[in-house]
Short mmCIF file of C-alpha atoms in Angstrom, two decimals:
data_model
loop_
_atom_site.label_atom_id
_atom_site.label_comp_id
_atom_site.label_asym_id
_atom_site.label_seq_id
_atom_site.Cartn_x
_atom_site.Cartn_y
_atom_site.Cartn_z
CA MET Y 1 2.96 -11.94 3.40
CA HIS Y 2 6.58 -11.17 4.37
CA LEU Y 3 6.75 -7.94 2.33
CA GLN Y 4 3.64 -6.47 3.95
CA ARG Y 5 4.89 -7.35 7.43
CA LYS Y 6 8.18 -5.60 6.61
CA ILE Y 7 6.34 -2.49 5.36
CA ILE Y 8 4.22 -2.39 8.52
CA SER Y 9 7.26 -2.90 10.77
CA VAL Y 10 9.21 0.11 9.45
CA ALA Y 11 6.30 2.38 10.43
CA THR Y 12 5.77 0.87 13.90
CA SER Y 13 7.67 3.51 15.90
CA ILE Y 14 5.91 6.33 14.00
CA ILE Y 15 2.50 4.74 14.68
CA GLU Y 16 3.31 4.30 18.37
CA LYS Y 17 4.38 7.94 18.75
CA ALA Y 18 1.24 9.18 16.98
CA VAL Y 19 -1.07 7.07 19.16
CA GLU Y 20 0.71 8.26 22.32
CA GLU Y 21 0.39 11.91 21.28
CA CYS Y 22 -3.26 11.39 20.45
CA LEU Y 23 -3.96 10.10 23.96
CA GLU Y 24 -1.85 12.79 25.62
CA LYS Y 25 -3.79 15.57 23.90
CA ASN Y 26 -7.22 14.10 24.56
CA PHE Y 27 -8.81 12.49 27.63
CA LEU Y 28 -10.95 9.86 25.93
CA ASP Y 29 -13.83 7.75 27.17
CA SER Y 30 -14.21 6.28 23.69
CA MET Y 31 -11.57 6.20 20.95
CA GLY Y 32 -12.38 5.88 17.25
CA ILE Y 33 -9.71 4.01 15.25
CA ALA Y 34 -9.77 3.16 11.53
CA ASP Y 35 -7.51 1.02 9.35
CA LEU Y 36 -8.04 1.91 5.69
CA GLY Y 37 -7.20 -0.72 3.07
CA CYS Y 38 -7.16 -3.50 5.67
CA SER Y 39 -7.26 -6.39 3.14
CA SER Y 40 -8.20 -9.84 4.47
CA GLY Y 41 -4.98 -11.80 4.90
CA PRO Y 42 -2.98 -12.79 7.98
CA ASN Y 43 -1.77 -9.20 8.49
CA SER Y 44 -5.26 -7.64 8.62
CA LEU Y 45 -5.39 -7.41 12.41
CA MET Y 46 -1.65 -6.98 13.01
CA VAL Y 47 -1.64 -3.17 12.96
CA ILE Y 48 -4.83 -2.98 15.04
CA SER Y 49 -3.21 -5.28 17.61
CA ASP Y 50 -0.14 -2.99 17.73
CA ILE Y 51 -2.32 0.11 18.11
CA ILE Y 52 -4.29 -1.48 20.97
CA ASP Y 53 -0.98 -2.45 22.63
CA THR Y 54 0.14 1.19 22.50
CA VAL Y 55 -3.19 2.51 23.81
CA TYR Y 56 -3.02 0.00 26.66
CA ALA Y 57 0.61 0.81 27.56
CA THR Y 58 0.08 4.59 27.35
CA SER Y 59 -3.07 4.44 29.50
CA ASN Y 60 -1.23 2.41 32.15
CA ARG Y 61 1.74 4.77 32.11
CA LYS Y 62 -0.47 7.84 32.52
CA GLY Y 63 -2.64 6.13 35.14
CA ILE Y 64 -5.85 6.80 33.21
CA PRO Y 65 -8.71 4.43 32.38
CA LEU Y 66 -8.41 2.56 29.11
CA PRO Y 67 -10.84 4.15 26.62
CA GLU Y 68 -13.52 2.10 24.91
CA LEU Y 69 -12.10 1.17 21.49
CA ARG Y 70 -14.21 1.54 18.33
CA VAL Y 71 -12.19 -0.10 15.55
CA SER Y 72 -13.28 0.18 11.90
CA LEU Y 73 -11.67 -1.96 9.21
CA ASN Y 74 -12.12 -0.54 5.72
CA ASP Y 75 -11.52 -1.88 2.25
CA LEU Y 76 -13.34 -2.04 -1.07
CA PRO Y 77 -16.66 -3.97 -1.13
CA GLY Y 78 -15.02 -6.94 -2.89
CA ASN Y 79 -12.72 -7.54 0.10
CA ASP Y 80 -13.30 -10.80 2.00
CA PHE Y 81 -14.41 -9.27 5.31
CA ASN Y 82 -15.80 -12.65 6.41
CA ASN Y 83 -12.24 -13.97 6.56
CA ILE Y 84 -11.44 -11.24 9.09
CA PHE Y 85 -14.63 -11.76 11.08
CA ILE Y 86 -13.91 -15.51 11.42
CA SER Y 87 -10.62 -14.64 13.16
CA LEU Y 88 -12.21 -12.19 15.63
CA PRO Y 89 -13.21 -14.68 18.38
CA GLU Y 90 -9.56 -15.71 18.77
CA PHE Y 91 -8.49 -12.04 18.63
CA TYR Y 92 -10.98 -11.09 21.38
CA SER Y 93 -9.88 -14.08 23.45
CA GLN Y 94 -6.25 -12.91 23.32
CA LEU Y 95 -7.27 -9.37 24.28
CA LYS Y 96 -9.10 -10.72 27.32
CA MET Y 97 -6.25 -13.01 28.34
CA GLU Y 98 -3.37 -10.55 27.80
CA LYS Y 99 -4.96 -7.20 28.68
CA ASN Y 100 -8.24 -8.04 30.37
CA ILE Y 101 -10.11 -6.14 27.65
CA GLY Y 102 -13.52 -7.77 27.39
CA PRO Y 103 -16.09 -7.59 24.56
CA GLU Y 104 -17.52 -4.41 26.10
CA GLY Y 105 -14.13 -2.67 25.71
CA CYS Y 106 -13.34 -3.21 22.02
CA PHE Y 107 -15.82 -3.12 19.14
CA ILE Y 108 -14.53 -4.13 15.70
CA SER Y 109 -16.57 -3.60 12.54
CA GLY Y 110 -16.08 -3.74 8.77
CA VAL Y 111 -16.73 -0.67 6.61
CA PRO Y 112 -16.79 -1.46 2.86
CA GLY Y 113 -16.23 1.43 0.45
CA SER Y 114 -13.64 3.57 -1.30
CA PHE Y 115 -11.57 5.85 0.90
CA TYR Y 116 -11.65 8.40 -1.92
CA GLY Y 117 -14.79 9.82 -0.30
CA ARG Y 118 -16.53 9.88 3.09
CA LEU Y 119 -16.76 6.64 5.07
CA PHE Y 120 -17.44 7.66 8.68
CA PRO Y 121 -19.59 10.15 10.65
CA LYS Y 122 -18.20 13.61 11.32
CA LYS Y 123 -15.65 13.95 14.11
CA SER Y 124 -15.88 10.26 15.03
CA LEU Y 125 -12.24 9.21 14.63
CA HIS Y 126 -9.17 9.88 16.76
CA PHE Y 127 -6.60 7.78 14.90
CA ILE Y 128 -6.40 6.60 11.28
CA HIS Y 129 -3.90 4.21 9.75
CA SER Y 130 -3.39 3.08 6.17
CA SER Y 131 -0.64 0.90 4.74
CA SER Y 132 0.15 -0.02 1.12
CA SER Y 133 -3.06 1.43 -0.29
CA LEU Y 134 -2.76 5.08 -1.28
CA HIS Y 135 -0.49 4.39 -4.25
CA TRP Y 136 -3.62 2.91 -5.90
CA LEU Y 137 -5.53 5.58 -7.79
CA SER Y 138 -9.31 5.87 -7.93
CA GLN Y 139 -9.12 5.39 -11.70
CA VAL Y 140 -6.66 5.09 -14.57
CA PRO Y 141 -5.66 8.50 -15.98
CA ARG Y 142 -6.99 9.15 -19.49
CA LEU Y 143 -4.05 8.35 -21.77
CA LEU Y 144 -5.41 8.75 -25.28
CA ASP Y 145 -4.21 11.23 -27.90
CA SER Y 146 -7.36 13.35 -28.20
CA ASN Y 147 -6.68 14.05 -31.89
CA ILE Y 148 -6.35 10.45 -33.10
CA LEU Y 149 -7.74 8.53 -30.09
CA LYS Y 150 -4.72 6.24 -29.93
CA PRO Y 151 -2.85 5.16 -26.77
CA LEU Y 152 -0.10 7.56 -25.69
CA ASN Y 153 1.85 4.99 -23.68
CA LYS Y 154 2.47 2.24 -26.25
CA GLY Y 155 4.38 -0.81 -25.03
CA ASN Y 156 4.09 0.27 -21.38
CA ILE Y 157 1.63 -0.49 -18.61
CA TYR Y 158 2.83 2.31 -16.31
CA ILE Y 159 5.24 5.22 -16.47
CA SER Y 160 8.59 4.34 -18.05
CA LYS Y 161 11.57 6.09 -19.64
CA THR Y 162 9.78 5.91 -23.00
CA SER Y 163 6.54 7.49 -21.74
CA PRO Y 164 5.82 10.97 -23.15
CA GLY Y 165 5.59 13.90 -20.74
CA SER Y 166 1.80 14.03 -21.09
CA VAL Y 167 1.59 10.56 -19.51
CA LEU Y 168 3.66 11.66 -16.51
CA ASP Y 169 1.50 14.77 -16.14
CA ALA Y 170 -1.73 12.75 -16.32
CA TYR Y 171 -0.60 10.37 -13.59
CA LEU Y 172 0.53 13.18 -11.29
CA SER Y 173 -2.73 15.10 -11.81
CA GLN Y 174 -4.78 12.02 -10.94
CA PHE Y 175 -2.73 11.41 -7.78
CA LYS Y 176 -3.15 15.02 -6.67
CA ARG Y 177 -6.92 14.89 -7.16
CA ASP Y 178 -7.27 11.58 -5.35
CA PHE Y 179 -4.99 12.38 -2.41
CA SER Y 180 -6.66 15.77 -1.92
CA VAL Y 181 -10.11 14.12 -1.81
CA PHE Y 182 -8.76 11.54 0.64
CA LEU Y 183 -7.40 14.24 2.98
CA LYS Y 184 -10.57 16.34 2.82
CA SER Y 185 -12.75 13.31 3.58
CA ARG Y 186 -10.62 12.26 6.55
CA SER Y 187 -10.50 15.82 7.91
CA GLU Y 188 -14.29 15.82 8.24
CA GLU Y 189 -14.29 12.46 10.00
CA MET Y 190 -11.52 13.24 12.51
CA VAL Y 191 -11.58 15.21 15.74
CA VAL Y 192 -9.23 18.17 16.20
CA ASP Y 193 -5.75 16.91 17.16
CA GLY Y 194 -6.59 13.47 15.80
CA HIS Y 195 -3.62 11.68 14.26
CA MET Y 196 -3.14 9.80 11.00
CA VAL Y 197 -0.23 7.63 9.82
CA LEU Y 198 -0.10 6.65 6.16
CA SER Y 199 2.45 4.49 4.36
CA PHE Y 200 2.54 3.80 0.64
CA MET Y 201 4.91 3.21 -2.24
CA GLY Y 202 6.75 6.33 -3.39
CA ARG Y 203 10.13 7.50 -4.52
CA VAL Y 204 13.10 9.63 -3.45
CA SER Y 205 13.97 10.71 -6.98
CA THR Y 206 12.24 13.70 -8.56
CA ASP Y 207 12.00 11.64 -11.76
CA PRO Y 208 8.69 9.70 -11.88
CA SER Y 209 10.24 7.25 -14.38
CA SER Y 210 13.10 6.27 -12.05
CA GLU Y 211 13.78 2.57 -11.47
CA GLU Y 212 12.87 2.77 -7.78
CA SER Y 213 9.23 3.49 -8.62
CA CYS Y 214 8.71 1.89 -12.04
CA MET Y 215 10.87 -1.18 -12.53
CA GLN Y 216 8.42 -3.79 -11.21
CA TRP Y 217 5.83 -2.57 -13.73
CA GLU Y 218 8.43 -2.36 -16.50
CA LEU Y 219 9.45 -5.99 -15.96
CA LEU Y 220 5.80 -7.03 -16.02
CA ALA Y 221 5.43 -5.17 -19.32
CA GLN Y 222 8.48 -7.08 -20.63
CA ALA Y 223 6.81 -10.38 -19.71
CA LEU Y 224 3.62 -9.29 -21.48
CA MET Y 225 5.50 -8.15 -24.58
CA SER Y 226 7.35 -11.48 -24.79
CA MET Y 227 3.95 -13.16 -24.94
CA ALA Y 228 2.79 -10.70 -27.61
CA LEU Y 229 5.81 -11.58 -29.75
CA GLU Y 230 4.69 -15.20 -29.64
CA GLY Y 231 1.10 -14.32 -30.52
CA LEU Y 232 -0.23 -15.25 -27.07
CA ILE Y 233 -1.49 -11.70 -26.42
CA GLU Y 234 -2.51 -8.94 -28.81
CA GLU Y 235 -0.06 -6.06 -28.56
CA GLU Y 236 -2.99 -3.63 -28.75
CA LYS Y 237 -4.23 -5.12 -25.49
CA ILE Y 238 -0.96 -4.15 -23.82
CA ASP Y 239 -1.04 -0.65 -25.31
CA SER Y 240 -4.54 -0.08 -23.92
CA PHE Y 241 -3.72 -1.21 -20.37
CA ASN Y 242 -2.37 1.26 -17.82
CA ALA Y 243 -2.04 0.56 -14.12
CA PRO Y 244 -4.17 2.69 -11.74
CA TYR Y 245 -1.08 3.30 -9.62
CA TYR Y 246 1.25 6.19 -8.80
CA ALA Y 247 4.39 6.28 -6.63
CA PRO Y 248 4.71 9.94 -5.63
CA SER Y 249 7.82 11.75 -4.47
CA ALA Y 250 7.97 13.00 -0.89
CA GLN Y 251 7.73 16.57 -2.19
CA GLU Y 252 4.59 15.79 -4.20
CA VAL Y 253 2.98 14.33 -1.07
CA ARG Y 254 4.01 17.32 1.03
CA SER Y 255 2.68 19.73 -1.60
CA VAL Y 256 -0.79 18.14 -1.67
CA VAL Y 257 -1.02 18.09 2.15
CA GLU Y 258 -0.05 21.75 2.40
CA GLU Y 259 -2.37 22.80 -0.40
CA GLU Y 260 -5.38 20.91 1.04
CA GLY Y 261 -4.66 22.54 4.39
CA SER Y 262 -6.47 20.36 6.95
CA PHE Y 263 -3.41 18.67 8.46
CA THR Y 264 -0.02 19.46 9.97
CA ILE Y 265 2.85 17.20 8.90
CA ASN Y 266 4.67 15.75 11.92
CA CYS Y 267 7.12 13.70 9.91
CA LEU Y 268 7.59 12.39 6.39
CA GLU Y 269 10.18 9.64 5.97
CA ALA Y 270 11.33 7.33 3.18
CA PHE Y 271 12.41 3.74 3.79
CA GLU Y 272 14.09 1.33 1.39
CA ILE Y 273 12.31 -2.03 1.20
CA GLU Y 274 13.67 -4.99 -0.74
CA TRP Y 275 11.21 -6.27 -3.33
CA ASP Y 276 10.74 -9.53 -1.44
CA GLY Y 277 10.83 -7.82 1.95
CA GLY Y 278 14.26 -9.29 2.63
CA ALA Y 279 12.70 -12.75 2.98
CA PRO Y 280 15.18 -15.31 4.30
CA SER Y 281 16.67 -17.69 1.74
CA ASN Y 282 17.62 -21.34 2.07
CA ASN Y 283 20.62 -20.77 -0.19
CA ASN Y 284 24.06 -19.60 0.88
CA PHE Y 285 25.14 -16.58 -1.16
CA GLN Y 286 28.77 -17.03 -0.36
CA LYS Y 287 29.46 -20.62 -1.47
CA HIS Y 288 28.60 -21.32 -5.10
CA ILE Y 289 27.46 -19.41 -8.15
CA ASP Y 290 24.76 -21.98 -8.87
CA LYS Y 291 23.29 -21.37 -5.45
CA ILE Y 292 23.28 -17.64 -6.09
CA GLU Y 293 21.42 -18.23 -9.34
CA LYS Y 294 18.92 -20.47 -7.55
CA ASP Y 295 18.44 -17.80 -4.91
CA ASN Y 296 17.73 -15.14 -7.53
CA PHE Y 297 15.20 -17.44 -9.20
CA SER Y 298 13.57 -18.19 -5.84
CA ARG Y 299 13.35 -14.49 -5.01
CA GLY Y 300 11.90 -13.83 -8.46
CA GLN Y 301 9.21 -16.42 -7.77
CA GLN Y 302 8.47 -14.83 -4.40
CA VAL Y 303 8.11 -11.36 -5.92
CA ALA Y 304 5.92 -12.73 -8.73
CA LYS Y 305 3.69 -14.42 -6.14
CA THR Y 306 3.37 -11.19 -4.17
CA ILE Y 307 2.62 -9.02 -7.20
CA ARG Y 308 0.18 -11.59 -8.59
CA ALA Y 309 -1.84 -11.50 -5.36
CA VAL Y 310 -2.23 -7.74 -5.78
CA VAL Y 311 -2.77 -7.25 -9.53
CA GLU Y 312 -4.17 -10.55 -10.81
CA SER Y 313 -7.81 -9.46 -10.76
CA MET Y 314 -7.25 -6.30 -12.84
CA LEU Y 315 -5.04 -8.15 -15.33
CA GLU Y 316 -7.60 -10.94 -15.65
CA VAL Y 317 -10.37 -8.46 -16.48
CA HIS Y 318 -8.28 -6.89 -19.25
CA PHE Y 319 -6.30 -9.81 -20.69
CA GLY Y 320 -8.42 -12.82 -19.76
CA ARG Y 321 -7.91 -15.66 -17.33
CA LYS Y 322 -6.00 -18.11 -19.50
CA ILE Y 323 -2.80 -16.03 -19.88
CA ILE Y 324 -2.25 -15.39 -16.16
CA ASP Y 325 -0.26 -18.50 -15.17
CA GLU Y 326 2.13 -18.16 -18.11
CA LEU Y 327 2.48 -14.41 -17.55
CA PHE Y 328 3.62 -14.78 -13.94
CA LYS Y 329 5.89 -17.70 -14.80
CA ARG Y 330 7.69 -15.37 -17.22
CA TYR Y 331 7.54 -12.49 -14.76
CA ALA Y 332 9.30 -14.61 -12.11
CA GLN Y 333 12.07 -15.31 -14.63
CA VAL Y 334 12.64 -11.67 -15.62
CA VAL Y 335 12.55 -10.56 -11.98
CA GLY Y 336 15.08 -13.27 -11.06
CA ASP Y 337 17.30 -12.07 -13.90
CA TYR Y 338 16.96 -8.49 -12.64
CA PHE Y 339 18.03 -9.63 -9.14
CA SER Y 340 21.18 -11.10 -10.70
CA ARG Y 341 22.18 -7.65 -11.95
CA THR Y 342 21.20 -5.33 -9.12
CA SER Y 343 19.81 -4.96 -5.62
CA ALA Y 344 16.11 -4.34 -6.18
CA LYS Y 345 14.41 -2.02 -3.70
CA ASN Y 346 11.20 -0.01 -3.46
CA ILE Y 347 10.72 3.20 -1.52
CA ASP Y 348 8.06 3.19 1.21
CA LEU Y 349 6.92 6.67 2.26
CA VAL Y 350 5.54 7.08 5.78
CA ILE Y 351 3.78 10.30 6.79
CA SER Y 352 2.39 11.24 10.19
CA LEU Y 353 -0.28 13.96 10.27
CA THR Y 354 -2.30 15.84 12.88
CA LYS Y 355 -5.76 17.31 12.23
CA LYS Y 356 -5.66 21.09 12.59
CA GLY Y 357 -8.07 23.03 14.80
#
């Protein structure tokens, strides 16, 4: 997926620096590495390959033996780990050919489970990475008016300009609880001076309803509401659906890290990422208006395909299978229309942390 590769690439230099510092602070016979939220697509082993490259280069530069590598790939139990395991023989073959790292030098395993809790033995990890995962909450915040038990966020599926303040507060509270549990769990699993690099969707604005963090969800809500107007979906179904997602500000992230207290922040940076990852187009923007319109439609389709891959299962559970194709057809159209009016970008936050002594 082009978008995911772009997100991983912007963090590459930060990951490399963190891995180098980890090796410089510790003389390691065996190095524990974890990738949290690894998924099962073509990018699943990309970050691990980059990390191993950095460990190899740093060890050679320092003139020290390459440590044994214990690599753990984590995702939820429903993840297709078998798809990753099938690709391992080729991965090991490349390691042997390019770096002379045999099967006794790198051990890769799958660890199913939620990272909002313990996953690994105490003090077993030296480096942790996670990309495009921590914006997903452990659960949907409770968004019912306690007096009348009616949805507080009518017509929306995430935070928007029309969401009441109580909805914004509920989402922020859930993020703070989840991220704090995540940090505490990792602090128990990491050695002192272990490093962690996390990247996830966020925002620069202090306003949680800003376009940079909400517009993709708002356009999806528009597509759903257009179907409700035609009687294809019950509007009550839309009112009762809220995404288990939160795009925090850099300050909100910093605040939780400082309050939890187990880690030192080395850097916290924000990167702009185009919705489609800046995927190359076959159309020439400069020549004809019709080609520009085709390009916008094509980019809308690409974004719809990407978002569908991520959210289809949760939408299917709530709305049913039969509306999905039509929903994402409409979503591609409204996204393409949005591209015609503005340059659509998300904010990717990248934070590098060190475990305190």
